[in-house]
Coordinates of C-alpha atoms in Angstrom, one line a residue:
X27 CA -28.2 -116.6 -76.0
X28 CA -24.7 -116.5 -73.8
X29 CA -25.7 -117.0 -69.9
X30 CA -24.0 -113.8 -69.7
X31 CA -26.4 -111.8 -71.3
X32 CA -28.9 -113.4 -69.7
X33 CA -27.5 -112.2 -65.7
X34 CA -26.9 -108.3 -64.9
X35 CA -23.2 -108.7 -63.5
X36 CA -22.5 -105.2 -61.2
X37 CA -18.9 -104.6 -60.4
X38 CA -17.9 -102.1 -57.7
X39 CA -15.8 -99.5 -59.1
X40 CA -12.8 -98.3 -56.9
X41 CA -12.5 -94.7 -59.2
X42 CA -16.4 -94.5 -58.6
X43 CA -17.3 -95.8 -55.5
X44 CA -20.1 -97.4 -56.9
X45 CA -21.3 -100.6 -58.0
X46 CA -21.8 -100.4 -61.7
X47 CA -23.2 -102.5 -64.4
X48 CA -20.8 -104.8 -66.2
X49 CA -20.4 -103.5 -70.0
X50 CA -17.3 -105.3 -71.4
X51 CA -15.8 -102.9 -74.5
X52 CA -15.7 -105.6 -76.6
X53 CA -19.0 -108.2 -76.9
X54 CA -18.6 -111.2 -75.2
X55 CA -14.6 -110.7 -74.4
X56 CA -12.7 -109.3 -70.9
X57 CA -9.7 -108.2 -70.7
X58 CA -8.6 -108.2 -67.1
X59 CA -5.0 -107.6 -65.8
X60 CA -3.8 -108.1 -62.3
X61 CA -0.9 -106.7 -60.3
X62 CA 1.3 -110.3 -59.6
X63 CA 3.9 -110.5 -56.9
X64 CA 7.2 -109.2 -56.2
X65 CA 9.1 -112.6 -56.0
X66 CA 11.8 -111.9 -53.5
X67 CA 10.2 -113.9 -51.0
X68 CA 7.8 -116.6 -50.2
X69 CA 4.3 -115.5 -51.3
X70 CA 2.3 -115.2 -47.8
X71 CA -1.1 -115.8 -47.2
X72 CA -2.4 -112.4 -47.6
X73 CA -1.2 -112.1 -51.3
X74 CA -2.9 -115.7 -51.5
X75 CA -6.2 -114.4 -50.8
X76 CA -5.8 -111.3 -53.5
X77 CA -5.2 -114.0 -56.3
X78 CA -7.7 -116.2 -54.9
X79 CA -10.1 -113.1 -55.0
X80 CA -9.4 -112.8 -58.5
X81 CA -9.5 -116.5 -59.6
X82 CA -13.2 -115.7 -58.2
X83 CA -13.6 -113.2 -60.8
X84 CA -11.8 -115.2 -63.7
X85 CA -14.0 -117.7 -62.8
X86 CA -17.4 -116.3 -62.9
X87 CA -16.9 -113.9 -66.1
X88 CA -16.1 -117.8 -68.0
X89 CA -18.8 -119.3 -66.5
X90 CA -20.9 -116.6 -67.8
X91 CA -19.2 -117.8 -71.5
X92 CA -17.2 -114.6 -71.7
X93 CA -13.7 -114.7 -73.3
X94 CA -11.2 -113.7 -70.6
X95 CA -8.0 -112.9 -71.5
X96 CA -6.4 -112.8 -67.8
X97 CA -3.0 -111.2 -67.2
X98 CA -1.4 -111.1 -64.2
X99 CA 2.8 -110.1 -64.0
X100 CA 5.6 -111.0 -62.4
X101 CA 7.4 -108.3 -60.7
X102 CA 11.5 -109.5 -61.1
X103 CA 13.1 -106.1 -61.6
X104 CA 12.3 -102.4 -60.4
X105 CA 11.0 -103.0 -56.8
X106 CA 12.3 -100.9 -54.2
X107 CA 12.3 -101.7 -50.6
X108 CA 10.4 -98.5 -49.8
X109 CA 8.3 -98.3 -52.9
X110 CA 9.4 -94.5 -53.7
X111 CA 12.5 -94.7 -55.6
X112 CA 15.1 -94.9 -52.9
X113 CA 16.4 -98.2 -50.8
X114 CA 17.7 -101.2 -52.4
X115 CA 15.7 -103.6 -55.2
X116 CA 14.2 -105.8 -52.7
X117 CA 15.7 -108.8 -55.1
X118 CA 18.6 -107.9 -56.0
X119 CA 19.0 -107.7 -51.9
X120 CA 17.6 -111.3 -51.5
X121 CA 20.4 -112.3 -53.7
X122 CA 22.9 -110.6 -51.9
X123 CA 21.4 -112.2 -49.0
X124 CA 21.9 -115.5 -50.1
X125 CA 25.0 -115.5 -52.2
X126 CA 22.6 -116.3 -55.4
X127 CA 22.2 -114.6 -58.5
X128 CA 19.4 -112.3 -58.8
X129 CA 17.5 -114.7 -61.4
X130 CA 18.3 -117.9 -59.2
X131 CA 16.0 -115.6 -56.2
X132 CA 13.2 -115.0 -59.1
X133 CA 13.5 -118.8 -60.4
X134 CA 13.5 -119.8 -57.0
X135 CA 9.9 -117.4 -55.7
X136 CA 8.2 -117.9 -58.9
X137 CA 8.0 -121.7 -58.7
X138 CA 7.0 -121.2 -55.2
X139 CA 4.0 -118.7 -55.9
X140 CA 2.7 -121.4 -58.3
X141 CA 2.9 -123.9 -56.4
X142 CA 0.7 -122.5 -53.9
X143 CA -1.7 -121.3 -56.0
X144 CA -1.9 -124.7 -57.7
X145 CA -2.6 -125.9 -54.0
X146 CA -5.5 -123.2 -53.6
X147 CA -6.9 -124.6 -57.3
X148 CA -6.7 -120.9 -58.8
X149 CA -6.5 -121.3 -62.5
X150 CA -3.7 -120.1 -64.5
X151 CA -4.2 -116.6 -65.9
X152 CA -3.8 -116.4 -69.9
X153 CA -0.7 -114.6 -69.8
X154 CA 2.0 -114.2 -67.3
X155 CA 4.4 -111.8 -68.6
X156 CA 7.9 -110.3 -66.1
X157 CA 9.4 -107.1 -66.0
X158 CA 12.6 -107.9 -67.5
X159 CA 10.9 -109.5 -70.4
X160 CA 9.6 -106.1 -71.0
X161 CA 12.2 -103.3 -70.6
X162 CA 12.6 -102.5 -74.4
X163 CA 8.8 -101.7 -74.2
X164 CA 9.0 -99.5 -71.1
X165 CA 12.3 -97.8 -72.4
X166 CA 9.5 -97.2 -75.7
X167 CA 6.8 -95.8 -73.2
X168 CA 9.4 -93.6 -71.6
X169 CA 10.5 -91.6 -74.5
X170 CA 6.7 -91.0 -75.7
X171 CA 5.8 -89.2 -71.5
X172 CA 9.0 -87.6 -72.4
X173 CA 8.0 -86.6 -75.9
X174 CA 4.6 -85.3 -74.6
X175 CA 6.2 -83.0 -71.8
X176 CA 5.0 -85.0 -68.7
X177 CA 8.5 -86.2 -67.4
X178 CA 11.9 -85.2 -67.2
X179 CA 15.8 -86.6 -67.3
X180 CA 18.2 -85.7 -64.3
X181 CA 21.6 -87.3 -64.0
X182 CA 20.5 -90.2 -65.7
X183 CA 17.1 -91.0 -64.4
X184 CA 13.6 -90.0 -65.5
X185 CA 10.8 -89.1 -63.6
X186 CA 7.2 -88.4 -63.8
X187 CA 6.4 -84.5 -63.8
X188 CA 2.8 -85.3 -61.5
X189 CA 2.8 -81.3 -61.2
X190 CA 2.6 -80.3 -64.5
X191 CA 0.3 -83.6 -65.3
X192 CA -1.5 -82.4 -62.8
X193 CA -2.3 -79.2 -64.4
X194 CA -4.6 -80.6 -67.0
X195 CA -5.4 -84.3 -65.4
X196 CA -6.7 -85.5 -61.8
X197 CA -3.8 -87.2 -60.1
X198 CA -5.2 -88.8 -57.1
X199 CA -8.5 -89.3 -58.1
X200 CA -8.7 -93.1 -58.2
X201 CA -7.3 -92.7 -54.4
X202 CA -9.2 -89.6 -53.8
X203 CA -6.3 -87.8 -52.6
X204 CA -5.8 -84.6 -53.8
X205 CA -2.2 -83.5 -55.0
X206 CA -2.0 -80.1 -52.6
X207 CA -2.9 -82.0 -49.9
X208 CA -0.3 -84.5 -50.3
X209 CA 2.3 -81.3 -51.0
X210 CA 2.5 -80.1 -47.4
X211 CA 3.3 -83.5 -45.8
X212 CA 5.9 -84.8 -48.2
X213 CA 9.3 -84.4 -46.9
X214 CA 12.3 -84.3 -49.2
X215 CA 14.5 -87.8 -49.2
X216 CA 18.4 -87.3 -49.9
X217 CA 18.0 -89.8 -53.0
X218 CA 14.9 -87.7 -54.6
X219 CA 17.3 -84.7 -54.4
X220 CA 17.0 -85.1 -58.9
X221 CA 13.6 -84.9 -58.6
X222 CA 11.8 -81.1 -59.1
X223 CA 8.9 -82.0 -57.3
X224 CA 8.8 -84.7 -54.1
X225 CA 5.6 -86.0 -55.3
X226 CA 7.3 -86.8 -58.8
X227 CA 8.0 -90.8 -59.1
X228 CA 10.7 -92.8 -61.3
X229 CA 10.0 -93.8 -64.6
X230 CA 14.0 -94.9 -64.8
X231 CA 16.6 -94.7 -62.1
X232 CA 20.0 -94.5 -62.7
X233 CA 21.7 -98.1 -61.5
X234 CA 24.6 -97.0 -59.0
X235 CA 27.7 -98.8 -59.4
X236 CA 26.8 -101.4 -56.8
X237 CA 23.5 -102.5 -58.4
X238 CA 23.2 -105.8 -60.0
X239 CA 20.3 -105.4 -61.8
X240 CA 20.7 -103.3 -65.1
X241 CA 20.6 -102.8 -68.6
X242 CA 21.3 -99.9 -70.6
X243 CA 19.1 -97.2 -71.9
X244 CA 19.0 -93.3 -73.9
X245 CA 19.7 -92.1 -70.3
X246 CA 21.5 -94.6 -68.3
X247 CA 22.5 -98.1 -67.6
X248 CA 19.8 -98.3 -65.3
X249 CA 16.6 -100.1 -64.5
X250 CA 12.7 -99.3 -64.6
X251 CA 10.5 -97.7 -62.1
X252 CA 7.8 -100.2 -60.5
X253 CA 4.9 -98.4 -61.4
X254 CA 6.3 -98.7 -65.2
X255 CA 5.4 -102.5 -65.8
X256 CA 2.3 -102.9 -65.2
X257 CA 1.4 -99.8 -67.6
X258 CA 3.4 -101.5 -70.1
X259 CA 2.4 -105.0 -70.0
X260 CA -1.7 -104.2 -70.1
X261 CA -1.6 -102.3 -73.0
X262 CA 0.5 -104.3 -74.6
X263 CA -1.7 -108.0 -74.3
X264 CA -4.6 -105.8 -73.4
X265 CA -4.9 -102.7 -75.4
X266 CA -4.8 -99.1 -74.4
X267 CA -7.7 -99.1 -72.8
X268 CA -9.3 -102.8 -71.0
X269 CA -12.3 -103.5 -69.1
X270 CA -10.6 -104.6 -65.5
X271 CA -7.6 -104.0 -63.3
X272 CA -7.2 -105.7 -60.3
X273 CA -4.7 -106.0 -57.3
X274 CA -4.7 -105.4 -53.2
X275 CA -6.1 -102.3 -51.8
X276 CA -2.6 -101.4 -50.8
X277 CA -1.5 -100.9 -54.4
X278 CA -4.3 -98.3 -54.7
X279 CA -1.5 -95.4 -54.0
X280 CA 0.6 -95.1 -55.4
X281 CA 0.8 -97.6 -57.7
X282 CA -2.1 -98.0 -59.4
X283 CA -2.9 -94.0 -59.5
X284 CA 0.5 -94.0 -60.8
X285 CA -0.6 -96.2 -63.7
X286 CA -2.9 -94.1 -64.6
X287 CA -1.0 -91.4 -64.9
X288 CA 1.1 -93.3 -66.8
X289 CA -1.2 -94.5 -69.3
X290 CA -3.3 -91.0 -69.6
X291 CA 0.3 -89.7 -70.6
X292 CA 1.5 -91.6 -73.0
X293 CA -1.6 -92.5 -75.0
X294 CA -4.3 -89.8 -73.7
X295 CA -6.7 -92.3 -72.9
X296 CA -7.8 -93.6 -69.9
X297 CA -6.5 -97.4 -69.5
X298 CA -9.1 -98.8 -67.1
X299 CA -12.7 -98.9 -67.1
X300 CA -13.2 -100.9 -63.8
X301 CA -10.7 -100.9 -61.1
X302 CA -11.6 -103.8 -58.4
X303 CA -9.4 -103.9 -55.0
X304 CA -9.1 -106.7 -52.6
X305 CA -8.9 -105.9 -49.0
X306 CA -6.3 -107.0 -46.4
X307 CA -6.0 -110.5 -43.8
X308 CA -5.7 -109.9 -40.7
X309 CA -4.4 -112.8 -38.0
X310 CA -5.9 -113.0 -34.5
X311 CA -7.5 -109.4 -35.2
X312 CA -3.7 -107.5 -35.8
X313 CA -2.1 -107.1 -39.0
X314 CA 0.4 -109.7 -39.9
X315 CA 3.8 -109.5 -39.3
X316 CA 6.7 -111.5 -39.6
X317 CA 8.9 -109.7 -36.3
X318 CA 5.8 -110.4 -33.9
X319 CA 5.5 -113.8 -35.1
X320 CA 1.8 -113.3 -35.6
X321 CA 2.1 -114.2 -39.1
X322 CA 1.3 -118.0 -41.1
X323 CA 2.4 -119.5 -44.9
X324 CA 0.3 -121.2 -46.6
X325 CA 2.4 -124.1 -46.4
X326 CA 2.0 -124.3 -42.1
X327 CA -2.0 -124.0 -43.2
X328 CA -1.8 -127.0 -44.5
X329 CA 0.6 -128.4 -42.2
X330 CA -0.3 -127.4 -39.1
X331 CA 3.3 -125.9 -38.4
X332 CA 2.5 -123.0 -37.0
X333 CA 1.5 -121.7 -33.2
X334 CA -1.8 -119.9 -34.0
X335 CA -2.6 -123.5 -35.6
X336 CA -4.0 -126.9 -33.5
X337 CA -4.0 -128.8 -36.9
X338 CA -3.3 -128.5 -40.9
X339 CA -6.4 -127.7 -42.7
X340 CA -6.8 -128.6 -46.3
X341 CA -5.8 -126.1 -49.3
X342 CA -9.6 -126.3 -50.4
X343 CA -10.5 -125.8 -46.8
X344 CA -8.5 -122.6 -46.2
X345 CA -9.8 -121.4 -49.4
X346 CA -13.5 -121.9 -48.6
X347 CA -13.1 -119.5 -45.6
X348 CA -11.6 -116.9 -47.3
X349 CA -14.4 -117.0 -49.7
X350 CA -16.8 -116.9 -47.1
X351 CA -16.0 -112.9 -46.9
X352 CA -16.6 -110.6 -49.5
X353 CA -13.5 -110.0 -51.5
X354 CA -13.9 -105.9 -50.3
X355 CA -14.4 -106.7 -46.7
X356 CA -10.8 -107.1 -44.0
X357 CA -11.0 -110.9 -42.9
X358 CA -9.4 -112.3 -40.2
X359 CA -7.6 -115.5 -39.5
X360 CA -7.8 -117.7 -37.2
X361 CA -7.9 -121.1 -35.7
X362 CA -11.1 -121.2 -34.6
X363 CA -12.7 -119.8 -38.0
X364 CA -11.0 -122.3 -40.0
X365 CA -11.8 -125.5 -37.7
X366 CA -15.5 -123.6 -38.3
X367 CA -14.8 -123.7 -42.2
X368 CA -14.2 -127.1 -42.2
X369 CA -17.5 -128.5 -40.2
X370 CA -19.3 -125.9 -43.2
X371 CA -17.2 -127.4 -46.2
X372 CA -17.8 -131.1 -44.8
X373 CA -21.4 -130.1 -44.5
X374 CA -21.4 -128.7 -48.2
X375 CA -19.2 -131.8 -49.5
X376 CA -21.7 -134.3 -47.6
X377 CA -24.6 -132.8 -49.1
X378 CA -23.4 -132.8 -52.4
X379 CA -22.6 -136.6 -52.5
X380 CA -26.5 -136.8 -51.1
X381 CA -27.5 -135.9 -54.4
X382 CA -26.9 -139.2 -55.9
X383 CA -28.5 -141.4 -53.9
X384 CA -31.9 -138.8 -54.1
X385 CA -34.8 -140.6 -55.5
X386 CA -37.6 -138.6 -57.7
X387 CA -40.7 -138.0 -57.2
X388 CA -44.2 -136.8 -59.1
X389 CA -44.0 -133.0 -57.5
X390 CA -40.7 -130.4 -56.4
X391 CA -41.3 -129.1 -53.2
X392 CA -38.1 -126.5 -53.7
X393 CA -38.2 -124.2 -56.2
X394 CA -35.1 -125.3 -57.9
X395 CA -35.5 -122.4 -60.4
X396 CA -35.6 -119.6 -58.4
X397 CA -32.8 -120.8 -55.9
X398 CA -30.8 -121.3 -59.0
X399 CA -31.3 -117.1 -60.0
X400 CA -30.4 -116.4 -56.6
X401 CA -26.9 -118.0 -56.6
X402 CA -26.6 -116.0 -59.6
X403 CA -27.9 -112.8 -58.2
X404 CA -25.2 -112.8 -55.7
X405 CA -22.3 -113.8 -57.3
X406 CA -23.9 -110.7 -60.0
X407 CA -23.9 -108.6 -56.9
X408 CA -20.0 -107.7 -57.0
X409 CA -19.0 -111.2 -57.0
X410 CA -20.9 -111.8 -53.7
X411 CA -19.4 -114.8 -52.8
X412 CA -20.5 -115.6 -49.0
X413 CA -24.2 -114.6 -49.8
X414 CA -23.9 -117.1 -53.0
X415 CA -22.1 -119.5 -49.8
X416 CA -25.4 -118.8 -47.9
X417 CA -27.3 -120.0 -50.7
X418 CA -25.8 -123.1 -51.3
X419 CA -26.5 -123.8 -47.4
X420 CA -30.3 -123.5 -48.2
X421 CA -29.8 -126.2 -50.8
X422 CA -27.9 -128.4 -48.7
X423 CA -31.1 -127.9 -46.3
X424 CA -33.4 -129.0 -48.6
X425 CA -31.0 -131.9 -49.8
X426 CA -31.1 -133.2 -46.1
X427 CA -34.9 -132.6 -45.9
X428 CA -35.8 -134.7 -49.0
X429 CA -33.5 -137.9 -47.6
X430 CA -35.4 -137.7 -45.0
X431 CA -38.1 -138.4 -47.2
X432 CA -40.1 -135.1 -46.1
X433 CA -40.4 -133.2 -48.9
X434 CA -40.2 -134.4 -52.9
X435 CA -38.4 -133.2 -56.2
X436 CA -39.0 -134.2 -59.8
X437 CA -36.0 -135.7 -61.6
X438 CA -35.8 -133.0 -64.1
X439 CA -35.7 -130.6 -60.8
X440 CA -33.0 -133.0 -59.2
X441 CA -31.1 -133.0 -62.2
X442 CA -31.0 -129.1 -62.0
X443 CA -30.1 -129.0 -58.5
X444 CA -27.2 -131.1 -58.8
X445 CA -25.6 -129.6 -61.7
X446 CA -26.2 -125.8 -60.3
X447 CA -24.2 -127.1 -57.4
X448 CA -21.7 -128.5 -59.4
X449 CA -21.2 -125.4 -61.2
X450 CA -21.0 -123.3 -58.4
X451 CA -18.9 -125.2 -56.2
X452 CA -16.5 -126.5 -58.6
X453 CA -16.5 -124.7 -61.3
X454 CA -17.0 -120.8 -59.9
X455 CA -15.3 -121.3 -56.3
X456 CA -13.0 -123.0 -57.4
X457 CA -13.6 -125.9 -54.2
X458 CA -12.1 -129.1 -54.5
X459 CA -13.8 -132.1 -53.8
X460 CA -11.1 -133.6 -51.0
X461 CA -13.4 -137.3 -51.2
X462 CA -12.7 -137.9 -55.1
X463 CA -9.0 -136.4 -54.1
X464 CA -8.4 -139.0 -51.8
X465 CA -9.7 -141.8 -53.7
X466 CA -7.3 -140.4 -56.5
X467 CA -4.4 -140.9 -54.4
X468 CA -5.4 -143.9 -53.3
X469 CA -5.8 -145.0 -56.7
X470 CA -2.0 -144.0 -57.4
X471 CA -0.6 -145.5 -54.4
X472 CA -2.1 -148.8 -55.1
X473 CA -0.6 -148.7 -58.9
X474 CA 2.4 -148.0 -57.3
X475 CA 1.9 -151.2 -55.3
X476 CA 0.8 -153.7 -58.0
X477 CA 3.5 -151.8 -60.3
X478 CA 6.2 -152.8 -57.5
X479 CA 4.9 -156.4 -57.3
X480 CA 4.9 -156.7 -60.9
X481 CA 8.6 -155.9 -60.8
X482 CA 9.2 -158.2 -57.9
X483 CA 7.5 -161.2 -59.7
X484 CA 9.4 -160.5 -63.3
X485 CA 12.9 -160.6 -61.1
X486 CA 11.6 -164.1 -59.4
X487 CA 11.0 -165.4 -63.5
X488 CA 14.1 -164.3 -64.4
X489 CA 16.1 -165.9 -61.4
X490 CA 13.4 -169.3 -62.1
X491 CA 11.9 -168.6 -59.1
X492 CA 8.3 -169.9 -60.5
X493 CA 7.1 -170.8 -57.3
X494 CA 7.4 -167.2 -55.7
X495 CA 6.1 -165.7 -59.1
X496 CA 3.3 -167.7 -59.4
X497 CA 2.4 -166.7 -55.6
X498 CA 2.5 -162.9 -56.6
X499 CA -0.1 -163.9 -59.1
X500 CA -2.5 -165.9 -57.5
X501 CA -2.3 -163.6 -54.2
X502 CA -3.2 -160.7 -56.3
X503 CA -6.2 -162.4 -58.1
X504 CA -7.3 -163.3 -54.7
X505 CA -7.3 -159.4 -53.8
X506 CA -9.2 -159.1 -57.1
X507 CA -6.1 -157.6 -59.1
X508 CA -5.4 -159.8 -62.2
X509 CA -2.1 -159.7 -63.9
X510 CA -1.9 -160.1 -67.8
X511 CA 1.1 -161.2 -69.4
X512 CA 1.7 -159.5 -72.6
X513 CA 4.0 -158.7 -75.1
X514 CA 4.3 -155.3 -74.3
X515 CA 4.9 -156.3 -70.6
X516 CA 2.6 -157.1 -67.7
X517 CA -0.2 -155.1 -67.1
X518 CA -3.6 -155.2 -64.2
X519 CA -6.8 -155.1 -63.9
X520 CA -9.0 -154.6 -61.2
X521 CA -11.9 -157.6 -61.2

């Protein structure tokens, strides 16, 4: 039996507001899609803790044994800088900024987002797909709203009738905004002046002559709305309708209500069956913000190269704290809470290394077993990460208890302790064990020593200098390094 059929796994749904239990629509596979970033820019840290939220999630459903397929995009093309069809493509103004082409900004974000992620440890999702590797399918999805009455062309651009969707769907109910309310405080923008209704968003916009970023279409050399790739992109690697869509709460309205809208219109189904939101980081208790300077990058985390900062903090450190709040709940960051994150993670780390030098004994005085269901009861509680953190506290209690020799545990129970840990700290959060990563890089600077001497001491052969070469040898044999001469080359060991 699949550990996933064995655990309950509830999932608060955004278009519900309640938790509900986890039914995937296929057995035993998830398909989950995630809105990616806009790369125009470096990725900052509040974006960081959205994908690290969802990592989380990608995490636990393959621990459970499901088969994810995770999709998360990449926005390069449609983006405005107001997000409702009017201002510039927040790209195709970086590259103006910076005398590049558009592609070189995209190029140039999209290795930095990885990188950073790669720093946090979130895995890679399954597929990765960008908006301009997608516009003959969103040119496709176009025609069929048009074909079934619920948008419009004008001058070249087509938009989304929400009025007359409206009349026979709920626009605004993932949001729970209700479309006359919104009616009265929308003002009309000189560049909607083609739309019939304000509330009625792009599916294509007409490129003006000045915009890069275009390719041409039925209606216009032009360029898709935002909202547009995402619709297209999970239901094309995820079906019509999938079991998860994720993203910040920000993209709540209008994008993701949007979406749906979209994909009601265009297939008549509805494309999501659990919608999950991350909230927002906070810095010092305001919103971050890059003009009053109360505002980090993940790089100054973890090099201390920032104000609000006394020191750099580790990748796995800064993750840690963010997983210490629930993925729904605002968390703020500071100096103090991530100094406080790091005395908890060393703790947790410490503990864990504990477990090998345990001896055994005749009786278990913790109930392995039932500590064990209880990690797994919170992270089935809506991904409940800082109440499965709690838990793994009480273990490291008891771990410090029985090497004190005050309490006993039977080898099978110690066994079972170890490798829940394991699993849960490695494996589902996704922590990094900085220890083993030092001794890694340890390990590679020292090849890169001996690999330097060896180099040094072939160069002394070649010029006959067989006193200095044997010297290099019999020096590194003394440091317990021996050097074997080969056909291949020359080679170490470690004695």
């Amino acid at each position: 039996m699949a550990l996933y059929q064995q655990q309950e796994l509830k999932i608060y749904n955004s278009i519900s507001g309640e938790k509900e239990t986890f039914t995937p629509i296929n057995e035993g596979r998830v398909g989950m899609y995630v809105c990616g970033p806009t790369v125009y820019s470096k990725v900052h840290l509040g974006n960081c803790r959205t994908f690290i939220s969802f990592d989380l999630v990608f995490r636990y459903l393959k621990h459970l044994g499901y088969k994810v397929r995770y999709v998360r995009n990449i926005t390069d093309a449609g983006h405005l800088e107001n997000d409702a069809d009017s201002g510039e493509n927040r790209i195709a103004k970086k590259a103006r900024l910076e005398q590049i082409e558009p592609m070189e900004v995209v190029q140039k974000y999209t290795v930095d987002f990885h990188n950073i992620l790669q720093k946090f440890n979130n895995l890679p999702p399954s597929i990765e797909p960008t908006a301009t590797g997608h516009i003959v399918e969103q040119i496709e999805i176009i025609k069929q709203i048009l074909e079934k009455g619920y948008a419009y062309e004008a001058n070249g651009s087509v938009y989304f009738d929400v009025l007359k969707f409206n009349e026979t769907h709920d626009y605004g109910r993932l949001s729970g905004r209700k479309l006359e309310d919104m009616i009265p405080n929308t003002r009309e923008l000189a560049a909607q002046s083609d739309k019939k209704n304000p509330q009625d968003f792009a599916l294509w916009k007409k490129a003006e002559p000045q915009h890069i970023m275009r390719w041409p279409s039925p209606w216009s050399d032009g360029f898709p709305g935002w909202h547009l790739e995402c619709s297209v992109m999970s239901s094309k690697y995820l079906g019509e309708e999938f079991d998860i869509h994720g993203g910040g709460m920000d993209l709540k309205f209008p994008h993701h209500e949007c979406e749906i809208a979209q994909g009601e219109a265009a297939t008549g189904k509805d494309p999501v069956h659990y919608w999950m939101h991350a909230n927002m980081l906070t810095l010092n208790g305001k919103k971050m913000a890059k003009s009053t300077g109360n505002n980090i990058l993940p790089n100054e985390i973890f090099t201390g190269d920032n104000p609000n900062l006394e020191k750099g903090f580790a990748p796995t450190v800064a993750r840690f704290f963010m997983l210490q709040a629930h993925y729904r709940s605002i968390l703020d960051f500071s100096n103090e809470a991530l100094v406080a994150s790091e005395k908890g993670f060393n703790r947790l780390m410490d503990a864990y290394h504990l477990l090998d030098e345990l001896e055994s004994g005749s009786r278990s005085d913790f109930d392995v077993a039932a500590w064990k269901q209880k990690c797994y009861d919170a992270m089935n509680d809506d991904f409940n990460s800082p109440i499965l953190i709690a838990q793994l506290f009480e273990a490291v209690k008891q771990i410090n208890i029985l090497n004190e020799g005050k309490a006993s545990i039977t080898a099978e129970d110690l066994a079972e302790l170890k490798s829940t840990m394991s699993a849960f700290i490695f494996e589902v959060l996704g922590l990094v064990d900085t220890a083993e990563a030092a001794d890694d890089e340890a390990g590679n600077k020292l090849a890169g020593t001996v690999e330097l001497l060896i180099r040094l001491r072939a160069e002394a052969r070649a010029n006959k200098d067989f006193a200095l070469s044997d010297k290099i040898r019999d020096e590194l044999l003394e440091l317990g390094i021996q050097l074997k001469d080969g056909k291949e080359g020359t080679s170490f060991s470690l004695n």
